[in-house]
């Protein structure tokens, strides 16, 4: 529990640091862009809205990128191009503002920088704003693994229980009994993605169905997994469970999500079987 709390606090501190960095960078860039609004003869209070059109578009673009993370690549490329154009415009306007003020400044005893250095340093604020945005996207897509649960796998290695089942099947059977294993057709593979619990008829054909034990599972995390939306054919979905945890600011590994999915689906199957037995008893 202490390791989990420390991990959550570390993640929240990182997100807070990114948020503060974005706020300070936005404030510095906002001041320069507002003065540029005055220079291009925008009148009155509208000069305060001019920076929002440029730097504010970056924030809107980030929200669009997060919403379109599962969209086709060309849609995400279009949004990235818009965000990049807004970032480059902010950098260019900040540099022009600093260079022109540097050219108009009077010579004195203080530190005097050339125009190239002044323009380069002025670009730090919009660059920091864009960098903070990029860091947030990276953290959102790659959350830290849950220290209290099993380590997440990248899909390149098969978990040990599945590997043992595969070895028993390919060796000809379980406990000396031969198993008639048929390859699934293309339609069956397409209709059953690997992140959705298998249907009841597929489970019934298994030689030794292994029901997960809920004893070593955190009841609060199991309850949160139960609230996740169902996947195809009304089955428990690992991907939906992961999204539910991350929307709540929690981290979860791939193996833990698979285990919670199996537990939730086992509970649903037991409830359906109990309901069928009740209906049969009433009919008899």
Short mmCIF file of C-alpha atoms in Angstrom, two decimals:
data_model
loop_
_atom_site.label_atom_id
_atom_site.label_comp_id
_atom_site.label_asym_id
_atom_site.label_seq_id
_atom_site.Cartn_x
_atom_site.Cartn_y
_atom_site.Cartn_z
CA UNK A 1 0.00 0.00 0.00
CA UNK A 2 2.81 2.42 0.84
CA UNK A 3 4.52 1.68 -2.49
CA UNK A 4 1.26 2.34 -4.33
CA UNK A 5 0.71 5.63 -2.50
CA UNK A 6 4.30 6.71 -3.22
CA UNK A 7 3.88 5.89 -6.91
CA UNK A 8 0.61 7.81 -7.13
CA UNK A 9 2.12 10.80 -5.33
CA UNK A 10 5.13 10.73 -7.66
CA UNK A 11 2.86 10.69 -10.71
CA UNK A 12 0.75 13.53 -9.36
CA UNK A 13 3.86 15.60 -8.57
CA UNK A 14 5.14 15.12 -12.11
CA UNK A 15 1.78 16.20 -13.54
CA UNK A 16 1.71 19.20 -11.20
CA UNK A 17 5.22 20.21 -12.31
CA UNK A 18 4.21 19.97 -15.98
CA UNK A 19 1.11 22.06 -15.30
CA UNK A 20 3.12 24.78 -13.50
CA UNK A 21 5.70 24.81 -16.31
CA UNK A 22 2.93 25.26 -18.86
CA UNK A 23 1.32 28.08 -16.83
CA UNK A 24 4.57 30.05 -16.42
CA UNK A 25 5.53 29.58 -20.07
CA UNK A 26 2.06 30.68 -21.14
CA UNK A 27 2.28 33.81 -18.94
CA UNK A 28 5.63 34.87 -20.46
CA UNK A 29 4.45 34.23 -23.99
CA UNK A 30 1.11 35.91 -23.27
CA UNK A 31 2.80 39.19 -22.29
CA UNK A 32 4.85 39.32 -25.48
CA UNK A 33 1.93 38.39 -27.73
CA UNK A 34 -0.33 40.99 -26.13
CA UNK A 35 2.22 43.70 -26.92
CA UNK A 36 2.37 42.36 -30.48
CA UNK A 37 -1.41 42.74 -30.61
CA UNK A 38 -0.99 46.40 -29.71
CA UNK A 39 1.72 46.78 -32.37
CA UNK A 40 -0.56 45.44 -35.12
CA UNK A 41 -3.21 48.00 -34.05
CA UNK A 42 -5.71 45.72 -32.34
CA UNK A 43 -7.89 48.03 -30.29
CA UNK A 44 -8.70 48.12 -26.61
CA UNK A 45 -9.42 45.01 -24.63
CA UNK A 46 -9.18 42.84 -27.74
CA UNK A 47 -5.41 42.89 -27.35
CA UNK A 48 -5.86 40.56 -24.35
CA UNK A 49 -7.65 38.04 -26.57
CA UNK A 50 -4.94 38.00 -29.25
CA UNK A 51 -2.56 35.66 -27.32
CA UNK A 52 -5.42 33.24 -26.71
CA UNK A 53 -5.90 32.81 -30.45
CA UNK A 54 -2.30 31.58 -30.78
CA UNK A 55 -1.26 29.93 -27.50
CA UNK A 56 -4.82 28.93 -26.65
CA UNK A 57 -5.04 27.05 -29.93
CA UNK A 58 -2.15 24.88 -28.74
CA UNK A 59 -4.16 23.80 -25.68
CA UNK A 60 -7.24 23.11 -27.81
CA UNK A 61 -5.10 21.09 -30.21
CA UNK A 62 -3.77 18.97 -27.35
CA UNK A 63 -7.31 18.16 -26.26
CA UNK A 64 -8.16 17.17 -29.83
CA UNK A 65 -5.09 14.92 -30.01
CA UNK A 66 -6.13 13.13 -26.82
CA UNK A 67 -9.64 12.62 -28.16
CA UNK A 68 -8.36 11.38 -31.53
CA UNK A 69 -5.72 8.98 -30.15
CA UNK A 70 -7.58 6.06 -31.76
CA UNK A 71 -8.47 7.92 -34.97
CA UNK A 72 -6.79 7.21 -38.33
CA UNK A 73 -3.25 8.51 -38.74
CA UNK A 74 -4.20 11.18 -41.29
CA UNK A 75 -6.67 12.77 -38.88
CA UNK A 76 -4.05 12.91 -36.12
CA UNK A 77 -1.45 14.22 -38.60
CA UNK A 78 -3.78 17.07 -39.55
CA UNK A 79 -4.21 18.09 -35.90
CA UNK A 80 -0.45 17.82 -35.29
CA UNK A 81 0.17 20.14 -38.27
CA UNK A 82 -2.24 22.72 -36.82
CA UNK A 83 -0.64 22.52 -33.38
CA UNK A 84 2.83 22.81 -34.95
CA UNK A 85 1.76 25.85 -36.97
CA UNK A 86 0.39 27.55 -33.86
CA UNK A 87 3.62 26.79 -31.95
CA UNK A 88 5.83 28.16 -34.72
CA UNK A 89 3.69 31.30 -34.96
CA UNK A 90 4.05 31.87 -31.22
CA UNK A 91 7.83 31.41 -31.41
CA UNK A 92 8.12 33.79 -34.37
CA UNK A 93 5.98 36.49 -32.70
CA UNK A 94 7.93 36.24 -29.42
CA UNK A 95 11.24 36.54 -31.29
CA UNK A 96 10.12 39.56 -33.34
CA UNK A 97 8.87 41.27 -30.19
CA UNK A 98 12.16 40.78 -28.36
CA UNK A 99 14.36 41.78 -31.32
CA UNK A 100 12.48 45.01 -32.02
CA UNK A 101 12.59 46.06 -28.36
CA UNK A 102 16.29 45.25 -28.28
CA UNK A 103 16.91 47.45 -31.31
CA UNK A 104 15.04 50.37 -29.75
CA UNK A 105 16.71 50.08 -26.34
CA UNK A 106 19.19 52.80 -25.46
CA UNK A 107 22.81 52.02 -24.90
CA UNK A 108 23.69 51.91 -21.22
CA UNK A 109 26.00 50.38 -18.69
CA UNK A 110 23.88 47.23 -18.33
CA UNK A 111 24.21 43.96 -20.18
CA UNK A 112 23.67 44.34 -23.92
CA UNK A 113 22.85 41.31 -26.08
CA UNK A 114 22.77 41.03 -29.84
CA UNK A 115 19.52 40.53 -31.72
CA UNK A 116 20.15 36.86 -32.48
CA UNK A 117 20.67 36.02 -28.79
CA UNK A 118 17.64 38.03 -27.71
CA UNK A 119 15.44 36.38 -30.34
CA UNK A 120 16.67 32.92 -29.37
CA UNK A 121 16.09 33.44 -25.65
CA UNK A 122 12.61 34.82 -26.29
CA UNK A 123 11.67 31.55 -27.99
CA UNK A 124 12.18 29.63 -24.74
CA UNK A 125 8.70 30.43 -23.41
CA UNK A 126 6.67 29.09 -26.37
CA UNK A 127 9.04 26.15 -26.71
CA UNK A 128 8.57 25.31 -23.02
CA UNK A 129 4.81 25.52 -23.50
CA UNK A 130 4.94 23.11 -26.44
CA UNK A 131 7.36 20.84 -24.53
CA UNK A 132 5.05 20.68 -21.51
CA UNK A 133 2.20 19.76 -23.81
CA UNK A 134 4.27 16.97 -25.35
CA UNK A 135 5.30 15.66 -21.92
CA UNK A 136 1.67 15.49 -20.86
CA UNK A 137 0.78 13.47 -23.97
CA UNK A 138 3.66 11.04 -23.33
CA UNK A 139 2.64 10.53 -19.68
CA UNK A 140 -1.00 10.09 -20.67
CA UNK A 141 -0.19 7.35 -23.19
CA UNK A 142 2.53 5.65 -21.09
CA UNK A 143 1.41 5.65 -17.42
CA UNK A 144 3.67 4.23 -14.74
CA UNK A 145 3.11 0.53 -13.96
CA UNK A 146 1.21 -0.39 -10.82
CA UNK A 147 3.78 -1.41 -8.15
CA UNK A 148 1.20 -3.47 -6.24
CA UNK A 149 0.15 -5.56 -9.22
CA UNK A 150 1.94 -7.83 -11.69
CA UNK A 151 4.36 -6.19 -14.06
CA UNK A 152 2.86 -5.33 -17.40
CA UNK A 153 4.07 -7.16 -20.46
CA UNK A 154 4.62 -5.67 -23.86
CA UNK A 155 2.90 -8.57 -25.61
CA UNK A 156 6.14 -10.01 -26.94
CA UNK A 157 6.25 -12.78 -24.28
CA UNK A 158 3.43 -15.19 -23.42
CA UNK A 159 2.50 -15.37 -19.71
CA UNK A 160 3.54 -18.56 -17.91
CA UNK A 161 -0.01 -19.99 -17.35
CA UNK A 162 -0.90 -19.57 -21.02
CA UNK A 163 2.44 -21.02 -22.06
CA UNK A 164 1.86 -24.09 -19.86
CA UNK A 165 -1.63 -24.60 -21.34
CA UNK A 166 -0.22 -24.32 -24.84
CA UNK A 167 2.45 -26.92 -24.08
CA UNK A 168 -0.17 -29.35 -22.71
CA UNK A 169 -2.37 -28.88 -25.75
CA UNK A 170 0.42 -29.26 -28.31
CA UNK A 171 1.77 -32.36 -26.50
CA UNK A 172 -1.49 -34.18 -27.26
CA UNK A 173 -3.64 -33.74 -24.19
CA UNK A 174 -3.97 -33.14 -20.50
CA UNK A 175 -3.37 -36.02 -18.12
CA UNK A 176 -2.94 -38.51 -20.99
CA UNK A 177 -6.23 -37.63 -22.71
CA UNK A 178 -6.01 -36.56 -26.30
CA UNK A 179 -7.56 -33.21 -27.15
CA UNK A 180 -9.15 -32.47 -30.49
CA UNK A 181 -7.97 -28.91 -31.06
CA UNK A 182 -9.28 -27.17 -34.14
CA UNK A 183 -7.81 -24.04 -35.62
CA UNK A 184 -10.25 -21.08 -35.49
CA UNK A 185 -11.53 -19.75 -38.76
CA UNK A 186 -10.87 -16.21 -39.96
CA UNK A 187 -14.36 -15.08 -39.00
CA UNK A 188 -13.95 -16.45 -35.47
CA UNK A 189 -10.64 -14.66 -35.03
CA UNK A 190 -12.07 -11.38 -36.33
CA UNK A 191 -15.16 -11.62 -34.08
CA UNK A 192 -13.19 -12.29 -30.88
CA UNK A 193 -10.43 -9.75 -30.14
CA UNK A 194 -7.86 -10.72 -27.56
CA UNK A 195 -8.90 -8.06 -25.06
CA UNK A 196 -12.48 -9.38 -24.66
CA UNK A 197 -13.33 -12.37 -22.48
CA UNK A 198 -14.02 -15.52 -24.60
CA UNK A 199 -17.58 -16.65 -24.97
CA UNK A 200 -19.07 -19.46 -22.85
CA UNK A 201 -18.86 -22.13 -25.57
CA UNK A 202 -15.14 -21.51 -25.99
CA UNK A 203 -14.59 -21.80 -22.23
CA UNK A 204 -16.56 -25.04 -22.14
CA UNK A 205 -14.21 -26.66 -24.66
CA UNK A 206 -11.22 -26.01 -22.43
CA UNK A 207 -9.82 -29.18 -20.82
CA UNK A 208 -9.03 -27.57 -17.47
CA UNK A 209 -10.78 -24.21 -16.98
CA UNK A 210 -8.90 -22.21 -14.40
CA UNK A 211 -11.05 -19.73 -12.54
CA UNK A 212 -9.11 -16.81 -11.07
CA UNK A 213 -9.12 -16.47 -7.32
CA UNK A 214 -10.35 -13.08 -5.99
CA UNK A 215 -8.73 -13.54 -2.57
CA UNK A 216 -5.50 -11.71 -3.43
CA UNK A 217 -7.22 -8.94 -5.41
CA UNK A 218 -7.85 -5.50 -3.94
CA UNK A 219 -11.66 -5.26 -3.43
CA UNK A 220 -11.65 -1.57 -4.35
CA UNK A 221 -9.85 -2.23 -7.64
CA UNK A 222 -12.18 -5.15 -8.38
CA UNK A 223 -15.19 -2.93 -7.70
CA UNK A 224 -13.80 -0.32 -10.08
CA UNK A 225 -13.26 -3.01 -12.73
CA UNK A 226 -16.92 -4.05 -12.36
CA UNK A 227 -17.97 -0.50 -13.25
CA UNK A 228 -16.07 -0.56 -16.57
CA UNK A 229 -18.19 -0.73 -19.74
CA UNK A 230 -18.58 -4.12 -21.37
CA UNK A 231 -16.95 -5.03 -24.66
CA UNK A 232 -18.27 -6.91 -27.66
CA UNK A 233 -21.11 -9.40 -27.14
CA UNK A 234 -21.53 -8.10 -23.59
CA UNK A 235 -18.22 -9.58 -22.40
CA UNK A 236 -15.77 -8.00 -19.94
CA UNK A 237 -13.09 -6.01 -21.77
CA UNK A 238 -9.50 -5.52 -20.61
CA UNK A 239 -9.14 -2.32 -22.62
CA UNK A 240 -12.24 -0.78 -21.08
CA UNK A 241 -10.99 -1.70 -17.60
CA UNK A 242 -7.64 -0.04 -18.30
CA UNK A 243 -9.40 3.12 -19.56
CA UNK A 244 -11.61 3.21 -16.47
CA UNK A 245 -8.58 3.06 -14.15
CA UNK A 246 -6.67 5.72 -16.08
CA UNK A 247 -9.68 8.03 -16.23
CA UNK A 248 -9.74 7.78 -12.43
CA UNK A 249 -6.06 8.76 -12.19
CA UNK A 250 -4.94 5.21 -11.31
CA UNK A 251 -2.35 3.00 -12.96
CA UNK A 252 -2.84 -0.62 -13.93
CA UNK A 253 -0.66 -3.23 -15.57
CA UNK A 254 -1.66 -5.43 -18.47
CA UNK A 255 -1.59 -8.65 -16.42
CA UNK A 256 -3.65 -7.15 -13.60
CA UNK A 257 -6.20 -5.87 -16.13
CA UNK A 258 -6.42 -9.37 -17.63
CA UNK A 259 -6.95 -10.87 -14.15
CA UNK A 260 -9.65 -8.36 -13.26
CA UNK A 261 -11.33 -8.99 -16.61
CA UNK A 262 -11.41 -12.75 -15.92
CA UNK A 263 -12.80 -12.19 -12.42
CA UNK A 264 -15.55 -9.87 -13.64
CA UNK A 265 -16.49 -12.24 -16.44
CA UNK A 266 -16.48 -15.24 -14.09
CA UNK A 267 -18.89 -13.41 -11.79
CA UNK A 268 -21.17 -12.58 -14.74
CA UNK A 269 -21.09 -16.21 -15.94
CA UNK A 270 -21.94 -17.48 -12.45
CA UNK A 271 -24.84 -15.05 -12.19
CA UNK A 272 -26.18 -16.12 -15.60
CA UNK A 273 -25.92 -19.81 -14.68
CA UNK A 274 -27.69 -19.20 -11.37
CA UNK A 275 -30.47 -17.36 -13.21
CA UNK A 276 -30.82 -20.23 -15.70
CA UNK A 277 -31.06 -22.76 -12.86
CA UNK A 278 -33.71 -20.66 -11.15
CA UNK A 279 -35.77 -20.45 -14.34
CA UNK A 280 -35.44 -24.20 -14.91
CA UNK A 281 -36.52 -24.94 -11.33
CA UNK A 282 -39.54 -22.68 -11.65
CA UNK A 283 -40.51 -24.31 -14.95
CA UNK A 284 -40.22 -27.81 -13.40
#
